[in-house]
CSV table of C-alpha atoms in Angstrom, one decimal:
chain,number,residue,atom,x,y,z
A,1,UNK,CA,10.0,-7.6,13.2
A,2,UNK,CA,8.2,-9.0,10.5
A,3,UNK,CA,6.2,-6.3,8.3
A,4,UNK,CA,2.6,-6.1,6.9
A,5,UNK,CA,2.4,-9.6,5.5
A,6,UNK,CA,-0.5,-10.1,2.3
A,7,UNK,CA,-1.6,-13.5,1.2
A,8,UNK,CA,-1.5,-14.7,-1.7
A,9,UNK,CA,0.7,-12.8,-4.0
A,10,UNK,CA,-1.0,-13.9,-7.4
A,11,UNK,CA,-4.5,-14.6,-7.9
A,12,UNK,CA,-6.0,-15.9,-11.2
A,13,UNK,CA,-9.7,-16.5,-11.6
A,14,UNK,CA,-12.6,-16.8,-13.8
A,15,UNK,CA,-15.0,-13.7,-13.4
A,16,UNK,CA,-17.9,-14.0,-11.5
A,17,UNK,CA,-16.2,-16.0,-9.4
A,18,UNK,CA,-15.3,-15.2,-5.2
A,19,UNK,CA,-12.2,-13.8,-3.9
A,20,UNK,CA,-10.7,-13.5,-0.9
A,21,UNK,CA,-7.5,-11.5,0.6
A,22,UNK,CA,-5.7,-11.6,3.9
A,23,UNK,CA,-3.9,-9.3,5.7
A,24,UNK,CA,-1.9,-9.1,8.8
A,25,UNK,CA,-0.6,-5.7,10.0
A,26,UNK,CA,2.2,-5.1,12.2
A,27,UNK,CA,1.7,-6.2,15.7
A,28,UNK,CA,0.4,-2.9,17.9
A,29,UNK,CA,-1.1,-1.0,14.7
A,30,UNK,CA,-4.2,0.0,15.3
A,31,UNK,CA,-5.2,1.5,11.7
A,32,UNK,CA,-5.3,-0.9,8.8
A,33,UNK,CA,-6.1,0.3,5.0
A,34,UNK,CA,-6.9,-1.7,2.0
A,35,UNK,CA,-6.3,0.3,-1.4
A,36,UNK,CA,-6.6,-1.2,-5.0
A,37,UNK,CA,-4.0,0.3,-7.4
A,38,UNK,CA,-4.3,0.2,-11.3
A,39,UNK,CA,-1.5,-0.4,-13.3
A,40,UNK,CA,0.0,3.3,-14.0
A,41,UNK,CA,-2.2,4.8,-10.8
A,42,UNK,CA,-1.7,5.3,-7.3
A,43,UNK,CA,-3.4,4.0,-4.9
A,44,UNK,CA,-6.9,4.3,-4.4
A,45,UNK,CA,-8.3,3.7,-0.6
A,46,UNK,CA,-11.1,1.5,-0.1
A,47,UNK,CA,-11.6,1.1,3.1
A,48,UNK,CA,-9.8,2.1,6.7
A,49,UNK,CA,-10.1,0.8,10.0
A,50,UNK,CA,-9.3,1.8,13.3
A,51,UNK,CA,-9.2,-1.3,15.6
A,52,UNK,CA,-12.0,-3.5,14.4
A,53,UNK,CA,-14.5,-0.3,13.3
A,54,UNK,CA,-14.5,0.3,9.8
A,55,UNK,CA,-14.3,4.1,9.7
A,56,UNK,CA,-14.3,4.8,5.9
A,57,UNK,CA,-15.8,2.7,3.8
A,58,UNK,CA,-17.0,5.3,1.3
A,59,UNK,CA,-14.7,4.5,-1.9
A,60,UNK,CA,-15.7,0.4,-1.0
A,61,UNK,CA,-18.1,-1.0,-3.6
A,62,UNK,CA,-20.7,-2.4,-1.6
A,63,UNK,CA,-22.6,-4.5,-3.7
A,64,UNK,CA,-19.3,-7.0,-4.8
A,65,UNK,CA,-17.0,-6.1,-2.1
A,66,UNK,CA,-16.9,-6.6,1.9
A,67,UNK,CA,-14.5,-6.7,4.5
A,68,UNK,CA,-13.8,-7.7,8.2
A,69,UNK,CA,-11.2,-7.2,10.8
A,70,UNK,CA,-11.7,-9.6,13.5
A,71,UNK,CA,-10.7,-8.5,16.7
A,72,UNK,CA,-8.9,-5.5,15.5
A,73,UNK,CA,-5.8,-7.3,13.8
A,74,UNK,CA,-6.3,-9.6,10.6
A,75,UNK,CA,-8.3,-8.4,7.7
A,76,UNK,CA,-10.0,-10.0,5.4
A,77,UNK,CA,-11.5,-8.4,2.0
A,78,UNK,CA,-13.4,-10.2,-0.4
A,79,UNK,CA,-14.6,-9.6,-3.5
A,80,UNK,CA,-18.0,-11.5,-4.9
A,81,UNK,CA,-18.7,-12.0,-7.7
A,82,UNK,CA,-15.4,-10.7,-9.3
A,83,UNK,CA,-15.6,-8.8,-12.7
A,84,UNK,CA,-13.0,-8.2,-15.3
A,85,UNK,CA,-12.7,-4.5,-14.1
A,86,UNK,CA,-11.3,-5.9,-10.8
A,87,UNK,CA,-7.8,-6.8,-11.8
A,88,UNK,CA,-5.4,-4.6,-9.7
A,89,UNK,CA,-3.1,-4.8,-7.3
A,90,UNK,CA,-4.9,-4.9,-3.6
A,91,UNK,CA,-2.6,-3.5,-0.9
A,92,UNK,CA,-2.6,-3.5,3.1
A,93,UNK,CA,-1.2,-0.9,4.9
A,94,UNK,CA,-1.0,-0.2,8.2
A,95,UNK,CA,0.0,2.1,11.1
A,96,UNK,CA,0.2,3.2,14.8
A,97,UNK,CA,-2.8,5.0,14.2
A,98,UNK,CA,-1.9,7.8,16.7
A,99,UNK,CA,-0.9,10.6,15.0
A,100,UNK,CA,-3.6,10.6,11.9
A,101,UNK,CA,-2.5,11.7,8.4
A,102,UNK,CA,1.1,12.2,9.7
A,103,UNK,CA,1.6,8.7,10.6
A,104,UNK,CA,3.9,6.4,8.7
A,105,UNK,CA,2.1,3.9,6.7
A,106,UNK,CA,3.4,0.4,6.4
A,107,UNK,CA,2.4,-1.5,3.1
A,108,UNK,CA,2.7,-5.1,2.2
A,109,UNK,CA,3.9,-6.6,-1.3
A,110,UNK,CA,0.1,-6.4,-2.3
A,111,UNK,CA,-2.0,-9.3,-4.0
A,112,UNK,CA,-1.8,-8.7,-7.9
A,113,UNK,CA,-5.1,-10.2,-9.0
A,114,UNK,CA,-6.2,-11.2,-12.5
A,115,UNK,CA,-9.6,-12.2,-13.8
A,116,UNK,CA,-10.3,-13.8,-17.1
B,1,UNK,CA,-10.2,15.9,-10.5
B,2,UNK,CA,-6.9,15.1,-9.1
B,3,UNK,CA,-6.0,16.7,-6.2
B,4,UNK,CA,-2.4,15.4,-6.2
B,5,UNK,CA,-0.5,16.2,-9.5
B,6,UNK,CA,3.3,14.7,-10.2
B,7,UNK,CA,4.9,15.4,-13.1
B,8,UNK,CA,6.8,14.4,-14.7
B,9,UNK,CA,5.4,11.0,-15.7
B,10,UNK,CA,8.3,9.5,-16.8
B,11,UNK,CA,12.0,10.3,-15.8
B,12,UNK,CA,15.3,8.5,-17.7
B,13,UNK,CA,18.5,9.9,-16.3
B,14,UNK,CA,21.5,9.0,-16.6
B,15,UNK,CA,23.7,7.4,-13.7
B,16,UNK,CA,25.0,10.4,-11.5
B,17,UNK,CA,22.9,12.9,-12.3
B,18,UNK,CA,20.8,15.1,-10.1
B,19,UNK,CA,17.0,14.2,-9.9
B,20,UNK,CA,13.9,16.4,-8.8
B,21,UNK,CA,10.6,15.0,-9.1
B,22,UNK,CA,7.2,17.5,-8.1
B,23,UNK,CA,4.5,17.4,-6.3
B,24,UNK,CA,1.5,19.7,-6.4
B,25,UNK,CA,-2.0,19.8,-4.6
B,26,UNK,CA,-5.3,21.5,-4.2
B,27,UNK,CA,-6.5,20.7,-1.0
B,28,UNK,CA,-5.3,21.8,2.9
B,29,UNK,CA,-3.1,19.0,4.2
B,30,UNK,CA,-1.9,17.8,7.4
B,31,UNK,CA,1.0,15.9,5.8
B,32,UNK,CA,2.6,15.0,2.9
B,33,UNK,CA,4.7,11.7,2.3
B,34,UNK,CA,6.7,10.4,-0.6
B,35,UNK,CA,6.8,7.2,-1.3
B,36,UNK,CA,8.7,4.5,-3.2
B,37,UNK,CA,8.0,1.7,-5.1
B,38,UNK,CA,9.7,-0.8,-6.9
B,39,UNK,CA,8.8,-3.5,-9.9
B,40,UNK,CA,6.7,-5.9,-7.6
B,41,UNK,CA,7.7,-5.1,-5.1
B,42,UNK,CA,5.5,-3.4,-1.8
B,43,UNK,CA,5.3,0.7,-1.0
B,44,UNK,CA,8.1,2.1,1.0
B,45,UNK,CA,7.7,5.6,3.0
B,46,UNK,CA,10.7,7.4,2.5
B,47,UNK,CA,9.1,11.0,4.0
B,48,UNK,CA,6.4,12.3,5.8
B,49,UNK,CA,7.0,16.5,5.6
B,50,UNK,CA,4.7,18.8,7.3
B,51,UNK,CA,6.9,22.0,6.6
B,52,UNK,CA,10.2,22.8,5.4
B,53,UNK,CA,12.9,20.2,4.2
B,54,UNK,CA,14.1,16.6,5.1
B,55,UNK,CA,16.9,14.6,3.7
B,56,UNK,CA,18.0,10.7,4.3
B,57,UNK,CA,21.1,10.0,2.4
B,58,UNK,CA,20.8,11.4,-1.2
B,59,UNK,CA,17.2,11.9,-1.2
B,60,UNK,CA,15.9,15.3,-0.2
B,61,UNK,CA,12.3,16.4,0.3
B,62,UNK,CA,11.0,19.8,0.4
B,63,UNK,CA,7.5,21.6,1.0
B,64,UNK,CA,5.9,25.1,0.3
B,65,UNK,CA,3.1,24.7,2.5
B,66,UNK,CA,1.7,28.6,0.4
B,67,UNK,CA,2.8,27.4,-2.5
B,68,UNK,CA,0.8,23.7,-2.2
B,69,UNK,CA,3.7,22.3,-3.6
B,70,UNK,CA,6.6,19.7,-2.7
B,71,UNK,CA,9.7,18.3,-4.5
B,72,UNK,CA,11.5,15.0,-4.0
B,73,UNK,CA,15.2,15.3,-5.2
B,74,UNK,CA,17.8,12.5,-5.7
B,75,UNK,CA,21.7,13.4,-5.8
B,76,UNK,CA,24.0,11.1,-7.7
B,77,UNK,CA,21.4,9.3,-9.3
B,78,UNK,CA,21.9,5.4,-9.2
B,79,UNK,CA,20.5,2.4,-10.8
B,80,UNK,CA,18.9,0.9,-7.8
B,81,UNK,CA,17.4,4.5,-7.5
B,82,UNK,CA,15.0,3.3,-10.4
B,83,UNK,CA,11.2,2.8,-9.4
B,84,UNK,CA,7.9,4.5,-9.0
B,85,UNK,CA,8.1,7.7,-6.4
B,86,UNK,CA,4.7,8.6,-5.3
B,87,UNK,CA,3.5,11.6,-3.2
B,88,UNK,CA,0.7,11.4,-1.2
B,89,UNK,CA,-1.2,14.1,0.9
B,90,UNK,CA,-2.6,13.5,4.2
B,91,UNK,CA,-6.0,15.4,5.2
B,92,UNK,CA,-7.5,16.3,8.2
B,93,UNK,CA,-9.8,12.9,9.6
B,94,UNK,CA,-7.1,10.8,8.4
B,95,UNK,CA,-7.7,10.8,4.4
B,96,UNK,CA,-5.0,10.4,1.6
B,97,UNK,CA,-4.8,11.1,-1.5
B,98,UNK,CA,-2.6,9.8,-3.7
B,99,UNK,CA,-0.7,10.7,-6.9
B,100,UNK,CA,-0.2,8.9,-9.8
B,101,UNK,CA,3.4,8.2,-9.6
B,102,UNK,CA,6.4,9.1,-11.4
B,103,UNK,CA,8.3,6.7,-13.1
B,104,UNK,CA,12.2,6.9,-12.7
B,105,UNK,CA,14.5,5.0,-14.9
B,106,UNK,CA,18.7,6.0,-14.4
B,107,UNK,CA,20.7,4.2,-16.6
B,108,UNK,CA,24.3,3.5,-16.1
């Protein structure tokens, strides 16, 4: 079974200008994170969703960044415009989404992006 | 304010020796996981603990749920054992936090 799959693996871009990353969970998850992690730091959650209702958005940065999950499976989070302080790695996870904080989450190779 | 703290940092060991790496946190959990990650390469779970001890293999992973505190340990340390190990606690509603990773180099 194929795991959480990320596209694309490497993004270079100018600042100020629009990003976008993809993510498909593992079929049946229900739960889907995005995290951004700095070089030397753990992750840091930006936004969770449970089927297709965004359920913590809190640590998202509304003004440059949104996000949508379609009919509860792909995700999509963009980033517009994007500043220099936006190069990290972006990572999807996912999982079953039944058992809460005790559920094994499933992360994809992440999207390392850089802006210039 | 963290509320996960690993330590140490950064780990060298040599190839066969015996590795522990800690965990400590401030808040009530519902879970704790450690986690592995390797030079670009995606996050692996290796535990999820709740209480007591688990072990896969040569990795071993313990909790004192009084104590707030947990401990990864690798036996006959290998190369390929080298990566980032990160723990992660798991709240109540479904929130993580994570720590900040320890680095692990064993040379051979």
């Amino acid at each position: 079974e194929a795991g959480v799959v990320q596209s694309p693996r490497y993004k270079i871009i100018e600042k100020k200008q629009p990003v976008a990353f993809w993510c498909n969970p593992i079929s049946g998850h229900n739960t889907l994170y995005w995290y951004r992690q700095n070089l030397g730091q753990g992750p840091e959650l930006l936004i969770r969703y449970e089927n297709e209702e965004a359920v913590d958005d809190s640590q998202l940065p509304k003004d440059r960044f949104s996000a949508e999950r379609l009919k509860g499976v792909d995700s999509t989070l963009k980033i517009q415009p994007a500043e220099l302080g936006d190069s990290a790695v972006y990572l999807c996870a996912s999982s079953l989404g039944l058992a809460g904080s005790t559920d094994t989450q499933y992360f994809g190779p992440g999207t390392r992006l850089t802006v210039l | 304010k963290n509320e996960v703290e690993q330590s140490p940092q950064n780990l060298t060991a040599q190839e066969g020796e015996f590795i522990t790496i800690n965990c400590s946190y401030s808040v009530g959990i519902s879970a704790l996981h450690w986690l592995q990650q390797h030079p670009g390469g995606g996050i692996v779970s290796l535990f999820m603990l709740s209480s007591g001890k688990k072990k896969h293999g040569r990795l071993i992973a313990t909790i004192n749920i009084q104590e707030k505190h947990s401990s990864l340990h690798i036996t006959a340390s290998h190369p390929r054992d080298s990566a980032v190990y990160i723990c992660a606690v798991g709240l109540a509603g479904n929130q993580f936090y994570f720590g900040t990773g320890t680095s692990l180099t064993v040379i051979p």
